[in-house]
Coordinates of C-alpha atoms and ligand atoms in Angstrom, one line a residue:
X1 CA 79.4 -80.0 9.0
X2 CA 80.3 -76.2 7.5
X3 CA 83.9 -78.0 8.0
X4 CA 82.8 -81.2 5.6
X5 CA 81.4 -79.0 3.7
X6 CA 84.4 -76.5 2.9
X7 CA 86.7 -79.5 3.0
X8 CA 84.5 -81.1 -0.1
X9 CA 84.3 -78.2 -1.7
X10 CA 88.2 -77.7 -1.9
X11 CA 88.9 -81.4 -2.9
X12 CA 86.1 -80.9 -5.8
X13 CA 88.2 -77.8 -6.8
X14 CA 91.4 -79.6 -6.6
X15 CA 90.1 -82.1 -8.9
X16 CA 88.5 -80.1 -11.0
X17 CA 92.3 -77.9 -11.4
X18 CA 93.8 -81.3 -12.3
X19 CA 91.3 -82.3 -14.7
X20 CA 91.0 -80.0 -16.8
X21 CA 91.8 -75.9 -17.9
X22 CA 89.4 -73.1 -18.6
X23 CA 90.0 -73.2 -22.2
X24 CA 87.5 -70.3 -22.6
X25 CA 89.6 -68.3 -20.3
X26 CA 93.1 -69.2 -21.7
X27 CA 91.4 -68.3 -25.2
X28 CA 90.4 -65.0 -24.0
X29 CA 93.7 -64.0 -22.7
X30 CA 95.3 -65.8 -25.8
X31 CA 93.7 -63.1 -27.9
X32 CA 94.1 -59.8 -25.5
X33 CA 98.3 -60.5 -25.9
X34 CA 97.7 -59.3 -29.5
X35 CA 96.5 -56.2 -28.4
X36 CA 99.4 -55.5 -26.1
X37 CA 101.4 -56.3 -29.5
X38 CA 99.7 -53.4 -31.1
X39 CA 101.7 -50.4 -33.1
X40 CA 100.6 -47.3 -34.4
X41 CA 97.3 -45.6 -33.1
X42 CA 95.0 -47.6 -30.7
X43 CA 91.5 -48.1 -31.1
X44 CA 89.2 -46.6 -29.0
X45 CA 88.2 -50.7 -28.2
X46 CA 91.2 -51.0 -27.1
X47 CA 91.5 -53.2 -23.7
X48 CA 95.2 -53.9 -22.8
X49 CA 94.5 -49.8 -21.9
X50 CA 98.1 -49.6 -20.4
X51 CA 99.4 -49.4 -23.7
X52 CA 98.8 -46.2 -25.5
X53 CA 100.0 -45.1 -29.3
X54 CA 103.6 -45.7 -31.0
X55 CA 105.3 -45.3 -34.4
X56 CA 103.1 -42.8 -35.7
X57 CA 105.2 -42.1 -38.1
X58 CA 106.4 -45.1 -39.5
X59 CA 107.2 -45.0 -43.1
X60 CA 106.7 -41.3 -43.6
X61 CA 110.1 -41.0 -44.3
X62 CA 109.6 -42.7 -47.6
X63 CA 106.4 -41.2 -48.2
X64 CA 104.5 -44.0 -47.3
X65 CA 102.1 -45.0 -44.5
X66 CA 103.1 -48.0 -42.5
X67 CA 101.6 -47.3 -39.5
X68 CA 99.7 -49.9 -37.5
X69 CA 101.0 -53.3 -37.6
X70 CA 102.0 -55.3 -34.2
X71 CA 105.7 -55.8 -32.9
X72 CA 106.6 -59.3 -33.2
X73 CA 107.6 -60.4 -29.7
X74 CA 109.2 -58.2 -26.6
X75 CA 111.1 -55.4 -28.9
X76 CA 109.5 -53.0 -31.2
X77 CA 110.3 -53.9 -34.4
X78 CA 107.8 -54.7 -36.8
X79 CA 109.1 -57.8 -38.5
X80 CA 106.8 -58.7 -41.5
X81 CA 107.8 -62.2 -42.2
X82 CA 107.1 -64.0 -38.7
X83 CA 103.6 -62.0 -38.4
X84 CA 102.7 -62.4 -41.9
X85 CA 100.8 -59.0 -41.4
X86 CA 100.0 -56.7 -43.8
X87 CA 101.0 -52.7 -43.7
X88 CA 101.5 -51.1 -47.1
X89 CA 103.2 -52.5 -50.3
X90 CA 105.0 -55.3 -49.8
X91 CA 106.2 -53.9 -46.4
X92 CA 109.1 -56.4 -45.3
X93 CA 110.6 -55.2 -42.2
X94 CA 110.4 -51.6 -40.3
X95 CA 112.9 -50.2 -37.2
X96 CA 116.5 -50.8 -36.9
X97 CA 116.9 -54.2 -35.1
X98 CA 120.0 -53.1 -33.5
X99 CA 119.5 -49.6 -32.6
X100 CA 116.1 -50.8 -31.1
X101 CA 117.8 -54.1 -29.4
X102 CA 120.7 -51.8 -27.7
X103 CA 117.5 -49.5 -26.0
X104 CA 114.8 -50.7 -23.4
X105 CA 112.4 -48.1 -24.1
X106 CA 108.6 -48.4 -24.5
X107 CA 107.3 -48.3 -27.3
X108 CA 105.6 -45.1 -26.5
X109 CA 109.1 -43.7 -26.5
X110 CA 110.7 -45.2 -28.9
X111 CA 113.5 -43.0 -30.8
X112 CA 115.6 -45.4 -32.7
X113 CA 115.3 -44.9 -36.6
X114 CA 112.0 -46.3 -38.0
X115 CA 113.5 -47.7 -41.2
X116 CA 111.2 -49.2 -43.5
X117 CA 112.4 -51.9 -45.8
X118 CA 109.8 -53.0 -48.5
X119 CA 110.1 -55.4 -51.3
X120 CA 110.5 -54.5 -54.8
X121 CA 111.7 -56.0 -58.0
X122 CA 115.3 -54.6 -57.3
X123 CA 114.6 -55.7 -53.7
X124 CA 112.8 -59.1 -53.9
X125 CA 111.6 -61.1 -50.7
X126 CA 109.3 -63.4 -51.9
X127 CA 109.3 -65.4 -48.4
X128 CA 107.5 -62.3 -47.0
X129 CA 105.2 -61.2 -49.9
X130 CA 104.2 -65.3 -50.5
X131 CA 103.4 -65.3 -46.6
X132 CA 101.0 -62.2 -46.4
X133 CA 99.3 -63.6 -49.6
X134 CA 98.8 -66.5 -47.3
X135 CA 97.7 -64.8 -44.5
X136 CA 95.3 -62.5 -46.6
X137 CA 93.9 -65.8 -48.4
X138 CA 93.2 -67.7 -44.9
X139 CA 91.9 -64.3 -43.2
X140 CA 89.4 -64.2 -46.1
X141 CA 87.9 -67.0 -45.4
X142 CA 87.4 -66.6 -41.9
X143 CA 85.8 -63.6 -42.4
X144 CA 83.6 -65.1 -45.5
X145 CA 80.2 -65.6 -43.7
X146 CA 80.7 -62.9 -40.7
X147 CA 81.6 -60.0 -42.9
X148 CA 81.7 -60.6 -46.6
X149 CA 82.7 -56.9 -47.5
X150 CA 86.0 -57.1 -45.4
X151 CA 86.4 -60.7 -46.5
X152 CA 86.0 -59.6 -50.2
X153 CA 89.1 -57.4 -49.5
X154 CA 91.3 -59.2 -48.5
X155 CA 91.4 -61.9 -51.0
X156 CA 91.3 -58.6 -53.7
X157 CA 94.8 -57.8 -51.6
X158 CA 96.1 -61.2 -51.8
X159 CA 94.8 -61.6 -55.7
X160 CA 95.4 -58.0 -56.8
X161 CA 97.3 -54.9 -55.5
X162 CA 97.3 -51.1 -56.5
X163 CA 100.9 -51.4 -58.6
X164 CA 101.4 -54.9 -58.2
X165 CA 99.7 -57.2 -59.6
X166 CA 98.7 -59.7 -56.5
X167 CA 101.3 -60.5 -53.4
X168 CA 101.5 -63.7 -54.6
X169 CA 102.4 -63.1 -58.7
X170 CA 104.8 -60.3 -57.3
X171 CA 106.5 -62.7 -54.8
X172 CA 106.5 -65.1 -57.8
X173 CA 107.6 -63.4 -60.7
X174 CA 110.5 -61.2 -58.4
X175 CA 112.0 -64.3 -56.8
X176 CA 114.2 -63.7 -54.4
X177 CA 115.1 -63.8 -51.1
X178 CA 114.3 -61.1 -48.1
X179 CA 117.2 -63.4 -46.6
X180 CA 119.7 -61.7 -49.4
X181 CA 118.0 -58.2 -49.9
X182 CA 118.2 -57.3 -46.7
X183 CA 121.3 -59.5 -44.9
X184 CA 122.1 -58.3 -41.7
X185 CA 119.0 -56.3 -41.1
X186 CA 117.2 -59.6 -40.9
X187 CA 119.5 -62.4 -39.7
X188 CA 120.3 -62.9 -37.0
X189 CA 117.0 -62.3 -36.0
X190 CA 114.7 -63.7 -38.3
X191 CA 116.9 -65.7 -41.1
X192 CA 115.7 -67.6 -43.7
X193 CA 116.8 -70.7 -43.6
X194 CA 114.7 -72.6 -45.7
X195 CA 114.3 -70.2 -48.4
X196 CA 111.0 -68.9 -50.4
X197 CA 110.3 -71.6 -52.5
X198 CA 107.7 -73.2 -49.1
X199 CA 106.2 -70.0 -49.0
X200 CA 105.5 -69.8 -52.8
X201 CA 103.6 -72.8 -52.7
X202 CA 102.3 -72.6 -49.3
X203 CA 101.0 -69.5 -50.7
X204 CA 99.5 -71.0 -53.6
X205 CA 97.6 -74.0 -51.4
X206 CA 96.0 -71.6 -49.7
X207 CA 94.8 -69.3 -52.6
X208 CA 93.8 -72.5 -54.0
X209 CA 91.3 -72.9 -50.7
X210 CA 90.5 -69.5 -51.2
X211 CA 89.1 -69.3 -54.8
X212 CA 89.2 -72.6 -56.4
X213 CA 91.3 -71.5 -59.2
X214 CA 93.1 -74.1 -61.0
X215 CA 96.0 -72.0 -61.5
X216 CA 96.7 -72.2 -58.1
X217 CA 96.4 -75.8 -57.9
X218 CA 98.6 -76.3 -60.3
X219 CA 101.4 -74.2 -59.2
X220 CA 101.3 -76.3 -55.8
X221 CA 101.2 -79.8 -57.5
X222 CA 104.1 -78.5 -60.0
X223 CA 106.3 -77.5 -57.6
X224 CA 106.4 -79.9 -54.8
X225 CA 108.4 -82.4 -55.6
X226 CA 110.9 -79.8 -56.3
X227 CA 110.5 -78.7 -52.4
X228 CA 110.2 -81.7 -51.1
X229 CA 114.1 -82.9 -52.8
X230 CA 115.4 -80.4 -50.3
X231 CA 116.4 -81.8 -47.4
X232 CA 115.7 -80.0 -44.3
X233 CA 117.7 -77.1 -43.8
X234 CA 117.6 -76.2 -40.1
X235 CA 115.9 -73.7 -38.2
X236 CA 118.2 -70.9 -36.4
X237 CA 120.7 -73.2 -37.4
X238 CA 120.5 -75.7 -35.2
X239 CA 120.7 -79.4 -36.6
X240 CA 117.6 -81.3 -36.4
X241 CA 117.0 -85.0 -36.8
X242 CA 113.9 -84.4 -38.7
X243 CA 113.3 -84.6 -42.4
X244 CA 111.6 -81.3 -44.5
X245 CA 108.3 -82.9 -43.9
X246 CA 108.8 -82.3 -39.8
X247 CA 109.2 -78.6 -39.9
X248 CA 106.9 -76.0 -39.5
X249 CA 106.8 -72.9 -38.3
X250 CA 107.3 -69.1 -39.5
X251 CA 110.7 -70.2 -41.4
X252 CA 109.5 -73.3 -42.9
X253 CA 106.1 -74.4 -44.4
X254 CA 106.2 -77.9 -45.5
X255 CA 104.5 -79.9 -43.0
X256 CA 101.5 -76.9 -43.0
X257 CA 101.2 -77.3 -46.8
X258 CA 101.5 -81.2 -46.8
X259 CA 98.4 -81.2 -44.0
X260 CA 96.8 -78.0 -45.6
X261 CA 96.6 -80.2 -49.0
X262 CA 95.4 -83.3 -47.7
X263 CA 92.7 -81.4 -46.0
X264 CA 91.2 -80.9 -49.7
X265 CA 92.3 -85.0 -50.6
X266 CA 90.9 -86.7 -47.9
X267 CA 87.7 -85.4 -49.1
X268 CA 88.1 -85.9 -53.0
X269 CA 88.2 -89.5 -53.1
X270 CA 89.0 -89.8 -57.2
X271 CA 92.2 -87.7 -56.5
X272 CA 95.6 -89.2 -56.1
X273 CA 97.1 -88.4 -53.0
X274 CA 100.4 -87.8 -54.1
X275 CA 103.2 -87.0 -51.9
X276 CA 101.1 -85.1 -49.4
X277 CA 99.4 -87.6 -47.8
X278 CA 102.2 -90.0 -47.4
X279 CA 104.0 -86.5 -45.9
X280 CA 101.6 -85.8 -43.5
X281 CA 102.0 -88.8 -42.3
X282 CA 105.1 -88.8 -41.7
X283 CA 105.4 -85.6 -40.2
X284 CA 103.0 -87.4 -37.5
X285 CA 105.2 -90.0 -36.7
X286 CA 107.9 -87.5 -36.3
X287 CA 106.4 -86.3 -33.3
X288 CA 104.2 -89.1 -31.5
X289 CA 106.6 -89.6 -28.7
X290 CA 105.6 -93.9 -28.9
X291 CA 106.2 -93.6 -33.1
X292 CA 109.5 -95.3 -34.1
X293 CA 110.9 -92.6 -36.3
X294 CA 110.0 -89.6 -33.4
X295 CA 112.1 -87.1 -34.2
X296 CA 111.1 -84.4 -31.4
X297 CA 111.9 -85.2 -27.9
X298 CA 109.8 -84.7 -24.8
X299 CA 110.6 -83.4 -21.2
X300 CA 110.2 -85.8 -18.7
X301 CA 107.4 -84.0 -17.5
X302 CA 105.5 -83.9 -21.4
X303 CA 106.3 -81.1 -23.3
X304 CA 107.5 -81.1 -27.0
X305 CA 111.1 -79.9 -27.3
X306 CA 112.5 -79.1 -30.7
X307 CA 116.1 -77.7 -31.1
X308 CA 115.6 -74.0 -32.1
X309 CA 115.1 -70.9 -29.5
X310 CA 111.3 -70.2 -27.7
X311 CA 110.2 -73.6 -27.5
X312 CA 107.0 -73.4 -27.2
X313 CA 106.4 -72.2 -30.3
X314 CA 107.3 -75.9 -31.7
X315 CA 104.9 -77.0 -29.0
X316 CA 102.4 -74.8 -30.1
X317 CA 102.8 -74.8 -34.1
X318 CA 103.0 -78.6 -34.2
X319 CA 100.1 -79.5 -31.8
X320 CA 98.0 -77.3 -33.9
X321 CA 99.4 -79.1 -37.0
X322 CA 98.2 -82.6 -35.5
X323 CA 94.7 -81.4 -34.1
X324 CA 94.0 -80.1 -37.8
X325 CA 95.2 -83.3 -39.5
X326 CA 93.3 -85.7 -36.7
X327 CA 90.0 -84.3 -37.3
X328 CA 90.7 -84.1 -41.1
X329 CA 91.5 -87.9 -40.6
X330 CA 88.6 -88.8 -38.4
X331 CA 86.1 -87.1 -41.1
X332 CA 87.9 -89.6 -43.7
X333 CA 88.0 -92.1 -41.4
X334 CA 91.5 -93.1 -41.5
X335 CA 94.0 -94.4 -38.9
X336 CA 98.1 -93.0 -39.4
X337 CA 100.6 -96.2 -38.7
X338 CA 104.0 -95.1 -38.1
X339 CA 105.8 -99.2 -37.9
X340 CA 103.7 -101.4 -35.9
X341 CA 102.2 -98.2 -33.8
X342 CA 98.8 -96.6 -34.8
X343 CA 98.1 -93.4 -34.4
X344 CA 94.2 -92.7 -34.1
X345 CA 92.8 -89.3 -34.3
X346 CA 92.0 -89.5 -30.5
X347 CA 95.6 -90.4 -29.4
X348 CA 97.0 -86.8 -31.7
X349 CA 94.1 -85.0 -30.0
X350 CA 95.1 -85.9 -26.6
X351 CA 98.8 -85.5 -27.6
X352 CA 98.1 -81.6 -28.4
X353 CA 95.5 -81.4 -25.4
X354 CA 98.8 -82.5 -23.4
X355 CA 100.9 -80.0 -24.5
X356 CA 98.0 -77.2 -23.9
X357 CA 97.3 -78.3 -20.6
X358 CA 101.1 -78.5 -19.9
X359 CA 101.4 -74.8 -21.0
X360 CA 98.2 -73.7 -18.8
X361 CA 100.0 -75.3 -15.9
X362 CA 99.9 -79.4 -15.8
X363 CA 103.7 -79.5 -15.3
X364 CA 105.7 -80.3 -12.9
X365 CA 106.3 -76.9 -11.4
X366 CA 102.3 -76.3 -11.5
X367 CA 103.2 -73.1 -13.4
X368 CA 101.5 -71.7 -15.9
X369 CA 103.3 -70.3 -18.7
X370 CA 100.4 -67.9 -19.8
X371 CA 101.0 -64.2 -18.2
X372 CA 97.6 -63.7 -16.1
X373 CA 96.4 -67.5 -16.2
X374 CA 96.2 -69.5 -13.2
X375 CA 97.8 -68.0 -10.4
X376 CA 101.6 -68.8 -10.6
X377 CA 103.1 -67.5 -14.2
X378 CA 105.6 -66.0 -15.4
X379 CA 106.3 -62.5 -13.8
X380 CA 109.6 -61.6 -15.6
X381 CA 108.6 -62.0 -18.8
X382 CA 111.2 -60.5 -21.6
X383 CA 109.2 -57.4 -22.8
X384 CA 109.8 -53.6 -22.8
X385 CA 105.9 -52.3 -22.2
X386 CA 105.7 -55.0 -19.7
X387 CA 108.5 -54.2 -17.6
X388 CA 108.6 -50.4 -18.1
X389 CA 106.0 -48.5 -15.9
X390 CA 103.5 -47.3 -18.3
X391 CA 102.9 -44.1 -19.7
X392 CA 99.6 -43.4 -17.1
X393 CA 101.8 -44.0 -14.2
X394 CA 105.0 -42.5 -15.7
X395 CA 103.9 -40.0 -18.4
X396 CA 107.7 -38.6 -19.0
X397 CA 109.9 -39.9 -21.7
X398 CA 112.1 -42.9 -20.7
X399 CA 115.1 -42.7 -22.7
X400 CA 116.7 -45.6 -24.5
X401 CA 119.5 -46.2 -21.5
X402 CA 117.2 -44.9 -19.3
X403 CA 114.9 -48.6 -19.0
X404 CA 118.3 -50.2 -18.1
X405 CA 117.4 -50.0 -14.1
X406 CA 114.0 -51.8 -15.2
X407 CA 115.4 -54.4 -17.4
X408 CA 117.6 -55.0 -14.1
X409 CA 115.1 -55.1 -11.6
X410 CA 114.3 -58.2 -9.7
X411 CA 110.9 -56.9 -9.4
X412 CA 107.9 -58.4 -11.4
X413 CA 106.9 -56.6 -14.1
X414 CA 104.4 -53.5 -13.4
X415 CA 102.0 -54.4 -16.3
X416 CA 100.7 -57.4 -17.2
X417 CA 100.7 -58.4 -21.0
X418 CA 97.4 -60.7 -19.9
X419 CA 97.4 -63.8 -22.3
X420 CA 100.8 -63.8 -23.4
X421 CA 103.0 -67.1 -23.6
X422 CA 106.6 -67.2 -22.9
X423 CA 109.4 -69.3 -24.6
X424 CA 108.7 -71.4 -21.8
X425 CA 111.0 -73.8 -19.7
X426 CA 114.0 -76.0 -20.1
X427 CA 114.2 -79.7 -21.3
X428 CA 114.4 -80.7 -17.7
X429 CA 110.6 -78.8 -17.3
X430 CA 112.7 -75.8 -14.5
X431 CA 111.9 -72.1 -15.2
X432 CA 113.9 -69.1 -13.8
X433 CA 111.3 -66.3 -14.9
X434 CA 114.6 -64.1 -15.7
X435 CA 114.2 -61.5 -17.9
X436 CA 117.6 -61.8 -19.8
X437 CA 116.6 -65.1 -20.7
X438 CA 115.0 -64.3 -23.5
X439 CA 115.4 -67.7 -24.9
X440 CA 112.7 -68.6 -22.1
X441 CA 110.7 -65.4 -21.1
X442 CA 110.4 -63.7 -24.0
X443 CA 106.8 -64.0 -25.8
X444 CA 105.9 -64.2 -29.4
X445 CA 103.1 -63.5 -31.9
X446 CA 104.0 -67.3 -33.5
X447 CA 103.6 -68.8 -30.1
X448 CA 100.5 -67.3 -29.6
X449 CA 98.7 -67.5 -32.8
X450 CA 98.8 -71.1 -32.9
X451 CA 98.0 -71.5 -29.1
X452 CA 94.6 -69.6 -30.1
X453 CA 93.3 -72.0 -32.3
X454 CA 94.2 -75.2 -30.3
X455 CA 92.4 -73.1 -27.4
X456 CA 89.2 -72.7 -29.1
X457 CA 88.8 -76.3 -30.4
X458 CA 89.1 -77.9 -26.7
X459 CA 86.8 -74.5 -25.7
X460 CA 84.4 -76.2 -27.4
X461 CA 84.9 -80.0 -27.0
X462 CA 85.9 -80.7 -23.9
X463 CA 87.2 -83.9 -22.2
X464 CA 85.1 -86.4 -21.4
Ligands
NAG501 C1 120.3 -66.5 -44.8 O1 121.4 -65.8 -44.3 C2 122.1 -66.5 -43.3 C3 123.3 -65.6 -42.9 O2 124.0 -65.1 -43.9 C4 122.7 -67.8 -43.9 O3 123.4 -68.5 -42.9 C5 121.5 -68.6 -44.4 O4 122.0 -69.8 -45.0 C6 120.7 -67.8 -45.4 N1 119.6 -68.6 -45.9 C7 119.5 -69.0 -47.2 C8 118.2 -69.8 -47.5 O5 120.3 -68.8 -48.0
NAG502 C1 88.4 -84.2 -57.0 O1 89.6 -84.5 -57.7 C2 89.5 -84.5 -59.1 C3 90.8 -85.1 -59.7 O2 91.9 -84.4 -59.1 C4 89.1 -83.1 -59.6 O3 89.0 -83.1 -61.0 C5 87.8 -82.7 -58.9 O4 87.6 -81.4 -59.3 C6 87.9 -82.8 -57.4 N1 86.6 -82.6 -56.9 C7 86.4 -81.7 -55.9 C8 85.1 -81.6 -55.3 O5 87.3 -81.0 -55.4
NAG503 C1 85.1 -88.4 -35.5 O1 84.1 -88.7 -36.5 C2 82.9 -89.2 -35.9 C3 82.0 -89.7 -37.0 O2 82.0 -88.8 -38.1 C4 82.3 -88.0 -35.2 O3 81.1 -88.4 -34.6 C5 83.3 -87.5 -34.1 O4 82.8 -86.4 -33.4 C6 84.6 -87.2 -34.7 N1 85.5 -86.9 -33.6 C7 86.3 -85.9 -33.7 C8 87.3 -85.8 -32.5 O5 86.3 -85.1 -34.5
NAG504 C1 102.1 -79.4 -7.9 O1 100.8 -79.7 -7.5 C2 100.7 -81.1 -7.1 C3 99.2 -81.4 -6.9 O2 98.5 -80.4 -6.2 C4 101.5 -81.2 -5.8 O3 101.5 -82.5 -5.3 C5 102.9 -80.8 -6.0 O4 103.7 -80.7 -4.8 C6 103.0 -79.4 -6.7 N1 104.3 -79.1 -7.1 C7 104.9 -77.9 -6.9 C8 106.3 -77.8 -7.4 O5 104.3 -77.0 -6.4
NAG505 C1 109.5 -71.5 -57.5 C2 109.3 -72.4 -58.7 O1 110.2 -73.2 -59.0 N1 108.2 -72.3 -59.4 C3 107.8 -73.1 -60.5 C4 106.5 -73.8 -60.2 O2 106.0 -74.4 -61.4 C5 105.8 -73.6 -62.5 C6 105.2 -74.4 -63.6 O3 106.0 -75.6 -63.8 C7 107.2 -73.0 -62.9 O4 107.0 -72.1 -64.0 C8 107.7 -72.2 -61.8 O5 109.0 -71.8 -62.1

């Protein structure tokens, strides 16, 4: 009987593994990683407690404070355009990518010059100043009902700053490219391919959602066709079947404006749907594996593969792209048809749900590519905190040659950067959990951030 018993209970939990995740726990973790991301001095909230202060100084050296912020993947750089994350000014960029990509040192220990780059009218990037507009303009509205003083703030950031007029009229009216300005302090790392002219407008829709103002409207409804006659350029240059309506991600904005836009068109019935709707669309059918012009390809055992390095990024930006525009086509009640297939709003929810459960471990190594979900995940992961003992366990300085013996350790990694997702595996679904495979073990904010909202939508509505 206490045999039967056991033996029930373990079959219930198999099935229960294979049917379905803890999204509330995946969400969780998804959020902690940012806090294992965090530069400058902690707060006294701080969880991830194995990480302690770093680049307290940033910026100083120009006279300005740029400390704070969150390092943009396993290195400890601040790049502003991928996080989209506001400092000081129109901070672009801060460290030296190649002094700091020679070292593996903490960031605790980090010695390699802090050099801020910001943008100026000499020095335009209007990629990144458009972007944190963005970012300000969504962030207010989160923050509308929960705190209205903060929320007030930011859009005031977004719409109006100390010396410059707004992020977005300065990224406008200094147009430019961070690409250019800075050269080889951004690219090879993060290029521009596309150039500023999404962000400008992507910057714009979102104002637009922000406060209503027809100025903002306008400057979106003016412009696209212009970015829309551009065909695709490719992400880390890589050629890509795809037209410009496929893309999105931190480099390129189009199919996140296109879905963004139709968001506020599929509710305004008198208003012509231009090319957004019809672009949205397509960028659908671009990625629905059974969709005659799919563009993205698919491991055999389901995950999303786009040419470009940290896949699951694509996996992650694109399913959060389809959830957003399947509920805002369920609440018009509209079917997408891409040929003779349909695509229903419950087929691109269970397409994203696949590629989140596929990530939290329905694969076919059962492995989990969340750090600290599940019990098999990566342990190798392609991050100098991580893999360094930390400064409680090993409280003197570890030089920058001195991490070396770390970063070539076939040991797992002492601390765990809980909710952090990898690049993730190979087209033929293998992983080695190497950590000079960067390509695959290395985690990003931009893998994450999209990861986060997917999470809490299936928190929240379950499978049936
Ligand atoms: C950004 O710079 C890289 C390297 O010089 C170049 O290949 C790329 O085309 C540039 N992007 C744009 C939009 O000009
Ligand atoms: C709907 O669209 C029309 C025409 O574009 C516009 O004048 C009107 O303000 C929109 N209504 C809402 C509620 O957004
Ligand atoms: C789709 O719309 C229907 C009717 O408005 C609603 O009951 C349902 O919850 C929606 N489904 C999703 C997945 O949003
Ligand atoms: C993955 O889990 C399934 C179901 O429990 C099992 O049949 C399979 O052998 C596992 N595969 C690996 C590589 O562990
Ligand atoms: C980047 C860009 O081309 N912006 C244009 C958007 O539309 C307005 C109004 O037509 C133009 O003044 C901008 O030059």
């Amino acid at each position: 009987m206490g045999v039967l018993v056991f033996g029930a209970v373990i079959v219930m939990a198999m099935v229960t593994t294979v049917a379905s995740h803890d999204y509330g726990d995946a969400l969780t973790k998804s959020i902690l990683f940012f806090e294992g991301q965090r530069s400058g001095k902690l707060p006294s909230t701080q969880r991830m407690t194995w990480r302690k202060d770093s680049g307290l100084r940033d910026g100083f050296q120009i006279g300005v404070d740029l400390v704070g912020g969150y390092y943009d993947a396993g290195d400890n750089v601040k790049f502003n355009f991928p996080n989209g994350i506001l400092n000081n000014n129109a901070g672009m960029e801060l460290g030296d990518p190649y002094g700091d990509h020679n070292c593996w040192e903490r960031p605790e220990d980090m010695d390699t010059p802090r050099i801020p780059y910001a943008a100026s009218k000499q020095f335009p990037g209007s990629e990144v100043s458009a972007e944190i507009a963005a970012a300000l303009a969504a962030s207010s509205m989160v923050f509308r009902s929960r705190n209205p003083a903060y929320s007030a703030r930011l859009l005031k950031r977004a719409t109006m700053v100390d010396e410059i007029d707004s992020y977005f009229d300065f990224a406008d009216a200094n147009r430019g490219s961070y690409n250019d300005t800075l050269g080889p302090w951004v690219c090879p790392f993060y290029c521009d391919f596309s150039g500023y002219e999404d962000e400008l407008i992507w910057g714009a829709a979102w104002l637009y959602r922000a406060t209503k103002e027809p100025k903002y409207w306008s400057y979106v409804e003016q412009n696209i066709s212009n970015l829309e006659k551009n065909v695709a350029k490719h992400t880390d240059r890589v050629g890509y079947g795809g037209g410009s309506f496929a893309e999105f991600g931190w480099d390129t904005k189009n199919a996140g404006i296109n879905i963004l836009v139709s968001k506020l068109l599929l509710s305004n019935s008198t208003s012509d749907a231009g090319p957004f709707i019809p672009n949205a669309d397509k960028f659908v059918c671009s990625v629905l594996p059974e969709s005659p012009t799919v563009s993205v390809s698919y491991s055999p055992g389901g995950l999303l593969f786009k040419p470009g390095g940290s896949n699951l990024q694509h996996a992650t930006a694109l399913s959060f792209l389809l959830l957003a525009y399947a509920r805002y086509s369920n609440q018009s009640n509209r079917e997408i048809h891409c040929g003779n297939v349909v695509a229903t709003p419950a087929r691109l929810i269970q397409l994203a749900r696949r590629q989140v459960d596929y990530i939290l471990g329905t694969n076919p190594l059962n492995m989990s590519y969340m750090v600290g979900y599940g019990n098999k995940f990566p342990r190798k992961i392609h991050h100098r905190g991580s893999s360094l003992p930390s400064v409680d366990r090993y409280p003197a300085r570890i030089n920058c040659q001195g991490g070396t013996p770390y970063f070539q350790s076939n040991d797992p990694n002492p601390n765990l950067l809980t909710g952090a997702v990898v690049g993730g595996p190979d087209n033929g679904d293998s992983y080695s959990d190497s950590r000079a495979d960067f390509v695959h073990s290395e985690p990003t904010t931009y893998i994450n951030a999209p990861l986060v909202g997917l999470l809490a939508y299936f928190r929240s509505n379950p499978p049936l």
